[in-house]
mmCIF file of C-alpha atoms in Angstrom:
data_model
loop_
_atom_site.group_PDB
_atom_site.id
_atom_site.type_symbol
_atom_site.label_atom_id
_atom_site.label_comp_id
_atom_site.label_asym_id
_atom_site.label_seq_id
_atom_site.Cartn_x
_atom_site.Cartn_y
_atom_site.Cartn_z
ATOM 1 C CA MET X 209 -102.586 65.906 36.453
ATOM 2 C CA ASN X 210 -104.872 64.624 33.822
ATOM 3 C CA LYS X 211 -104.684 61.449 31.902
ATOM 4 C CA ASN X 212 -103.398 63.101 28.728
ATOM 5 C CA ALA X 213 -100.290 64.479 30.491
ATOM 6 C CA ILE X 214 -99.514 61.061 31.979
ATOM 7 C CA ALA X 215 -99.680 59.399 28.548
ATOM 8 C CA ILE X 216 -97.421 62.016 26.866
ATOM 9 C CA GLY X 217 -94.892 61.580 29.654
ATOM 10 C CA ILE X 218 -94.819 57.777 29.263
ATOM 11 C CA LEU X 219 -94.295 58.085 25.483
ATOM 12 C CA ILE X 220 -91.426 60.517 25.867
ATOM 13 C CA PHE X 221 -89.698 58.221 28.404
ATOM 14 C CA VAL X 222 -90.111 55.271 26.114
ATOM 15 C CA PHE X 223 -88.754 57.219 23.152
ATOM 16 C CA VAL X 224 -85.715 58.485 25.127
ATOM 17 C CA THR X 225 -85.014 55.030 26.425
ATOM 18 C CA VAL X 226 -85.097 53.331 23.016
ATOM 19 C CA PHE X 227 -82.917 56.086 21.552
ATOM 20 C CA ALA X 228 -80.428 55.734 24.328
ATOM 21 C CA LEU X 229 -80.335 51.996 23.830
ATOM 22 C CA SER X 230 -79.845 52.311 20.155
ATOM 23 C CA LEU X 231 -76.856 54.658 20.739
ATOM 24 C CA ASP X 232 -75.376 52.356 23.411
ATOM 25 C CA THR X 233 -75.577 49.386 20.989
ATOM 26 C CA LYS X 234 -73.646 51.263 18.224
ATOM 27 C CA SER X 235 -70.846 52.246 20.559
ATOM 28 C CA SER X 236 -70.339 48.892 22.251
ATOM 29 C CA LYS X 237 -66.717 47.526 21.961
ATOM 30 C CA ARG X 238 -67.291 44.213 23.717
ATOM 31 C CA VAL X 239 -69.997 41.771 22.623
ATOM 32 C CA GLN X 240 -71.081 38.593 24.167
ATOM 33 C CA ILE X 241 -72.705 36.158 21.768
ATOM 34 C CA SER X 242 -74.577 33.123 22.803
ATOM 35 C CA SER X 243 -76.233 32.106 19.507
ATOM 36 C CA ARG X 244 -75.255 28.832 17.837
ATOM 37 C CA ASP X 245 -74.392 30.130 14.299
ATOM 38 C CA VAL X 246 -72.192 33.266 14.437
ATOM 39 C CA ALA X 247 -70.337 35.216 11.734
ATOM 40 C CA LEU X 248 -67.345 37.223 13.098
ATOM 41 C CA ASN X 249 -65.809 40.345 11.827
ATOM 42 C CA ASN X 250 -63.254 41.248 14.637
ATOM 43 C CA ASP X 251 -62.052 44.756 15.062
ATOM 44 C CA SER X 252 -60.999 44.108 18.692
ATOM 45 C CA SER X 253 -60.921 41.351 21.184
ATOM 46 C CA ALA X 254 -64.076 39.088 21.334
ATOM 47 C CA THR X 255 -65.234 36.534 23.801
ATOM 48 C CA ILE X 256 -67.333 33.690 22.510
ATOM 49 C CA GLY X 257 -69.246 31.654 25.049
ATOM 50 C CA GLY X 258 -72.513 30.148 26.081
ATOM 51 C CA GLY X 259 -73.202 27.518 23.463
ATOM 52 C CA LYS X 260 -71.865 24.130 23.444
ATOM 53 C CA ASP X 261 -71.248 23.920 19.673
ATOM 54 C CA VAL X 262 -69.874 26.984 17.978
ATOM 55 C CA LYS X 263 -68.892 26.736 14.336
ATOM 56 C CA VAL X 264 -66.874 29.255 12.488
ATOM 57 C CA ASN X 265 -67.106 28.679 8.751
ATOM 58 C CA LEU X 266 -64.350 30.690 7.018
ATOM 59 C CA GLU X 267 -63.349 30.664 3.368
ATOM 60 C CA GLN X 268 -60.207 32.701 4.122
ATOM 61 C CA ALA X 269 -59.362 34.254 7.455
ATOM 62 C CA ASP X 270 -56.278 36.163 8.613
ATOM 63 C CA PHE X 271 -55.709 36.132 12.304
ATOM 64 C CA SER X 272 -53.522 38.955 13.450
ATOM 65 C CA SER X 273 -55.159 39.915 16.624
ATOM 66 C CA THR X 274 -53.152 39.916 19.819
ATOM 67 C CA LYS X 275 -55.747 38.018 21.892
ATOM 68 C CA VAL X 276 -58.498 35.691 20.845
ATOM 69 C CA ASN X 277 -60.422 33.854 23.582
ATOM 70 C CA VAL X 278 -62.723 31.017 22.482
ATOM 71 C CA ASN X 279 -64.729 29.670 25.384
ATOM 72 C CA SER X 280 -66.188 26.511 24.104
ATOM 73 C CA SER X 281 -65.976 22.875 25.069
ATOM 74 C CA SER X 282 -65.879 21.603 21.460
ATOM 75 C CA PRO X 283 -65.191 24.177 18.812
ATOM 76 C CA ASN X 284 -65.169 23.060 15.183
ATOM 77 C CA PHE X 285 -63.314 25.101 12.618
ATOM 78 C CA SER X 286 -63.833 24.466 8.944
ATOM 79 C CA THR X 287 -61.609 26.412 6.598
ATOM 80 C CA ASN X 288 -60.032 25.902 3.164
ATOM 81 C CA ASN X 289 -57.201 28.392 3.629
ATOM 82 C CA VAL X 290 -56.147 29.699 6.940
ATOM 83 C CA GLN X 291 -53.060 32.077 7.175
ATOM 84 C CA PHE X 292 -51.415 32.767 10.480
ATOM 85 C CA ASP X 293 -49.205 35.737 10.929
ATOM 86 C CA GLU X 294 -46.567 34.392 13.172
ATOM 87 C CA GLN X 295 -44.544 36.981 15.079
ATOM 88 C CA ASP X 296 -42.324 34.540 17.121
ATOM 89 C CA THR X 297 -43.076 30.858 17.176
ATOM 90 C CA GLY X 298 -39.827 29.698 18.738
ATOM 91 C CA PHE X 299 -39.021 27.342 15.861
ATOM 92 C CA SER X 300 -35.795 27.653 13.946
ATOM 93 C CA LYS X 301 -36.801 27.393 10.214
ATOM 94 C CA GLN X 302 -33.537 25.971 8.842
ATOM 95 C CA LYS X 303 -33.324 23.676 5.945
ATOM 96 C CA SER X 304 -32.206 20.320 7.076
ATOM 97 C CA ASN X 305 -30.357 18.075 4.592
ATOM 98 C CA ILE X 306 -30.580 14.597 5.890
ATOM 99 C CA ASN X 307 -29.888 11.997 3.163
ATOM 100 C CA TYR X 308 -30.747 8.466 4.157
ATOM 101 C CA LYS X 309 -29.728 5.599 1.967
ATOM 102 C CA ASN X 310 -30.794 2.040 2.468
ATOM 103 C CA ILE X 311 -27.466 0.240 2.586
ATOM 104 C CA ASP X 312 -27.235 -3.463 2.119
ATOM 105 C CA MET X 313 -25.247 -4.851 5.012
ATOM 106 C CA THR X 314 -23.455 -7.378 2.687
ATOM 107 C CA GLU X 315 -21.767 -4.430 0.994
ATOM 108 C CA VAL X 316 -20.599 -3.088 4.371
ATOM 109 C CA ASP X 317 -19.220 -6.575 5.239
ATOM 110 C CA THR X 318 -17.424 -6.756 1.889
ATOM 111 C CA ALA X 319 -15.875 -3.372 2.361
ATOM 112 C CA LEU X 320 -14.754 -4.304 5.912
ATOM 113 C CA ASP X 321 -13.165 -7.528 4.549
ATOM 114 C CA ALA X 322 -11.367 -5.626 1.835
ATOM 115 C CA ALA X 323 -10.006 -3.127 4.383
ATOM 116 C CA ASN X 324 -8.787 -6.031 6.589
ATOM 117 C CA ASN X 325 -7.092 -7.629 3.698
ATOM 118 C CA ILE X 326 -5.335 -4.493 2.853
ATOM 119 C CA SER X 327 -4.071 -4.100 6.395
ATOM 120 C CA THR X 328 -2.914 -7.744 6.626
ATOM 121 C CA GLN X 329 -1.376 -8.106 3.149
ATOM 122 C CA LYS X 330 2.357 -8.284 3.008
ATOM 123 C CA VAL X 331 3.746 -5.359 1.195
ATOM 124 C CA GLU X 332 6.332 -6.673 -1.343
ATOM 125 C CA THR X 333 8.931 -4.198 -2.346
ATOM 126 C CA PRO X 334 10.515 -4.753 -5.736
ATOM 127 C CA PRO X 335 14.082 -6.152 -5.721
ATOM 128 C CA PRO X 336 16.719 -3.648 -6.355
ATOM 129 C CA PRO X 337 18.150 -3.558 -9.899
ATOM 130 C CA ARG X 338 20.887 -5.973 -10.544
ATOM 131 C CA ARG X 339 24.396 -4.722 -10.750
ATOM 132 C CA TYR X 340 27.278 -6.362 -12.611
ATOM 133 C CA MET X 341 30.914 -6.075 -12.762
ATOM 134 C CA TYR X 342 33.682 -7.651 -14.846
ATOM 135 C CA GLN X 343 36.449 -9.613 -13.170
ATOM 136 C CA ASN X 344 39.634 -11.154 -14.531
ATOM 137 C CA ILE X 345 40.188 -14.695 -13.322
ATOM 138 C CA ASP X 346 43.837 -15.143 -12.170
ATOM 139 C CA TRP X 347 44.659 -18.444 -13.907
ATOM 140 C CA ASN X 348 48.271 -17.417 -14.288
ATOM 141 C CA THR X 349 48.803 -17.319 -10.493
ATOM 142 C CA TRP X 350 46.921 -20.626 -10.174
ATOM 143 C CA LYS X 351 49.178 -22.363 -12.718
ATOM 144 C CA SER X 352 52.390 -20.821 -11.362
ATOM 145 C CA ASN X 353 51.547 -22.185 -7.938
ATOM 146 C CA PHE X 354 50.847 -25.620 -9.350
ATOM 147 C CA VAL X 355 54.118 -25.716 -11.255
ATOM 148 C CA ASN X 356 56.178 -24.565 -8.288
ATOM 149 C CA GLN X 357 54.549 -27.310 -6.144
ATOM 150 C CA ILE X 358 55.629 -29.948 -8.687
ATOM 151 C CA LEU X 359 59.201 -28.468 -8.780
ATOM 152 C CA GLU X 360 59.497 -28.728 -4.975
ATOM 153 C CA ASP X 361 58.208 -32.211 -4.726
ATOM 154 C CA SER X 362 60.359 -33.439 -7.602
ATOM 155 C CA LEU X 363 63.461 -32.986 -5.425
ATOM 156 C CA ASP X 364 62.378 -36.284 -3.694
ATOM 157 C CA ILE X 365 62.881 -38.081 -7.003
ATOM 158 C CA HIS X 366 66.564 -38.855 -6.475
ATOM 159 C CA GLU X 367 67.019 -40.508 -9.906
ATOM 160 C CA LEU X 368 66.858 -37.057 -11.458
ATOM 161 C CA ASP X 369 70.168 -36.318 -9.635
ATOM 162 C CA ASN X 370 71.967 -38.603 -12.014
ATOM 163 C CA TYR X 371 71.425 -36.412 -15.025
ATOM 164 C CA ASN X 372 73.541 -33.609 -16.216
ATOM 165 C CA GLU X 373 72.984 -30.042 -15.571
ATOM 166 C CA GLY X 374 70.969 -28.499 -18.342
ATOM 167 C CA ASP X 375 68.993 -31.607 -19.158
ATOM 168 C CA TRP X 376 65.307 -30.878 -19.342
ATOM 169 C CA LEU X 377 61.846 -32.387 -19.351
ATOM 170 C CA SER X 378 58.320 -31.081 -20.184
ATOM 171 C CA TYR X 379 55.056 -32.154 -18.812
ATOM 172 C CA SER X 380 51.321 -31.304 -19.476
ATOM 173 C CA PHE X 381 48.066 -32.436 -17.989
ATOM 174 C CA ASN X 382 44.286 -31.500 -17.673
ATOM 175 C CA VAL X 383 42.497 -30.658 -14.503
ATOM 176 C CA ASP X 384 38.632 -30.454 -14.332
ATOM 177 C CA ASP X 385 36.496 -28.399 -11.998
ATOM 178 C CA LYS X 386 36.077 -31.555 -9.798
ATOM 179 C CA GLY X 387 39.830 -31.897 -9.215
ATOM 180 C CA LYS X 388 40.387 -34.891 -11.499
ATOM 181 C CA ILE X 389 43.694 -34.939 -13.335
ATOM 182 C CA THR X 390 43.928 -36.625 -16.761
ATOM 183 C CA ASN X 391 45.961 -36.737 -19.967
ATOM 184 C CA ILE X 392 49.382 -36.577 -18.271
ATOM 185 C CA VAL X 393 52.187 -36.461 -20.757
ATOM 186 C CA VAL X 394 55.928 -36.244 -19.715
ATOM 187 C CA LYS X 395 58.548 -35.780 -22.499
ATOM 188 C CA SER X 396 62.339 -35.774 -22.321
ATOM 189 C CA PHE X 397 65.217 -36.800 -24.653
ATOM 190 C CA ALA X 398 67.611 -37.353 -21.696
ATOM 191 C CA LEU X 399 65.348 -39.152 -19.147
ATOM 192 C CA LYS X 400 64.630 -42.778 -19.087
ATOM 193 C CA GLN X 401 61.024 -43.791 -19.361
ATOM 194 C CA SER X 402 60.997 -45.069 -15.808
ATOM 195 C CA ASP X 403 62.117 -41.751 -14.542
ATOM 196 C CA LYS X 404 59.404 -39.921 -16.688
ATOM 197 C CA ASP X 405 56.803 -42.229 -15.255
ATOM 198 C CA LYS X 406 57.889 -41.245 -11.735
ATOM 199 C CA VAL X 407 57.250 -37.619 -12.628
ATOM 200 C CA ALA X 408 53.822 -38.632 -14.097
ATOM 201 C CA ARG X 409 52.849 -40.386 -10.874
ATOM 202 C CA LEU X 410 53.836 -37.297 -8.838
ATOM 203 C CA ILE X 411 51.513 -35.211 -10.938
ATOM 204 C CA LYS X 412 48.715 -37.765 -10.479
ATOM 205 C CA SER X 413 49.099 -37.637 -6.693
ATOM 206 C CA TYR X 414 47.666 -34.090 -6.694
ATOM 207 C CA GLU X 415 44.272 -35.305 -7.904
ATOM 208 C CA TYR X 416 41.376 -33.920 -5.800
ATOM 209 C CA GLN X 417 43.700 -31.971 -3.568
ATOM 210 C CA ASP X 418 43.307 -28.398 -2.631
ATOM 211 C CA ILE X 419 45.774 -27.267 -5.191
ATOM 212 C CA THR X 420 43.373 -28.375 -7.922
ATOM 213 C CA LEU X 421 40.577 -25.946 -6.782
ATOM 214 C CA PHE X 422 39.822 -23.521 -9.490
ATOM 215 C CA PRO X 423 39.964 -19.728 -8.899
ATOM 216 C CA PRO X 424 36.590 -18.197 -7.671
ATOM 217 C CA ASN X 425 34.014 -17.069 -10.294
ATOM 218 C CA THR X 426 35.548 -18.888 -13.207
ATOM 219 C CA ARG X 427 33.349 -20.286 -15.935
ATOM 220 C CA LYS X 428 35.758 -22.939 -17.041
ATOM 221 C CA LYS X 429 35.137 -26.559 -16.561
ATOM 222 C CA SER X 430 38.756 -27.706 -17.228
ATOM 223 C CA ALA X 431 42.263 -26.191 -17.413
ATOM 224 C CA ARG X 432 45.385 -27.428 -19.026
ATOM 225 C CA VAL X 433 48.906 -27.036 -17.425
ATOM 226 C CA PHE X 434 52.127 -27.101 -19.496
ATOM 227 C CA ALA X 435 55.606 -26.466 -18.152
ATOM 228 C CA VAL X 436 59.409 -27.165 -18.909
ATOM 229 C CA MET X 437 61.697 -28.221 -16.041
ATOM 230 C CA MET X 438 65.437 -27.664 -16.390
ATOM 231 C CA LEU X 439 67.678 -29.920 -14.275
ATOM 232 C CA SER X 440 70.170 -27.855 -12.295
ATOM 233 C CA ASP X 441 72.008 -27.585 -8.973
ATOM 234 C CA THR X 442 70.072 -24.431 -8.185
ATOM 235 C CA THR X 443 66.264 -24.006 -7.989
ATOM 236 C CA LYS X 444 64.442 -21.328 -9.937
ATOM 237 C CA LYS X 445 60.728 -21.025 -9.396
ATOM 238 C CA SER X 446 58.236 -19.756 -11.887
ATOM 239 C CA ASN X 447 56.033 -16.683 -11.625
ATOM 240 C CA PRO X 448 52.610 -15.744 -12.984
ATOM 241 C CA SER X 449 54.162 -13.752 -15.850
ATOM 242 C CA ASP X 450 55.418 -16.973 -17.331
ATOM 243 C CA PHE X 451 51.906 -17.887 -18.302
ATOM 244 C CA HIS X 452 49.250 -16.276 -20.501
ATOM 245 C CA ASP X 453 45.868 -17.590 -19.533
ATOM 246 C CA PHE X 454 43.222 -14.969 -19.413
ATOM 247 C CA GLU X 455 39.526 -15.174 -18.536
ATOM 248 C CA ARG X 456 37.185 -12.261 -18.132
ATOM 249 C CA VAL X 457 33.779 -12.936 -16.564
ATOM 250 C CA LYS X 458 30.696 -10.826 -15.768
ATOM 251 C CA ILE X 459 29.486 -11.326 -12.145
ATOM 252 C CA GLN X 460 26.655 -9.875 -10.196
ATOM 253 C CA TYR X 461 27.195 -8.091 -6.899
#
């Protein structure tokens, strides 16, 4: 074999080898990069390794690849706008409404004191409406009882037995609400003055006794009693219908 044939064979081998390498470079899907300044355009997974400082300067990058491996001890990423397409982050994006207000504790204390005062205050119920009624004061019964008491006690004045049947005497007097008896007047054409005085003393003896107590609920401060006594062998007592003293008062109940 001559020298020309050997040279041609070497040239053919070198050409085939360079062509094959160029084809292999275009069809490669995995690239290892060890340079310091790298610009990436990822169509598939890429592994970056080798250099200590790897900088990726992106104006706008969308990362949607399923797997990105960056093997670097100190990567620096400089970007103005980075968008991440998050499939499932595990965070619940719910709007939380938490309103915080800086409350002065003096306002809280005041509100608590007011609540305590409300719970301890005595609830006063309004009094029921007043009710009234009208009542008739029974002065006629009171006077009849007083006159009958004088009639019974006059039987002890034996000087009255010396007079004729049918002789009469009249008497009158005032009684106040304290039981005091005043203005006693005894009149008779038949009786002696001494016997009339005995009747007056009998009436005065009832002063401040129970018989002088006024009827309940009366508004009167004094009452006047007037009666006529007929001397007889038989006794006839008075009754309330013999008197006409009426008082009507308004009382509360």
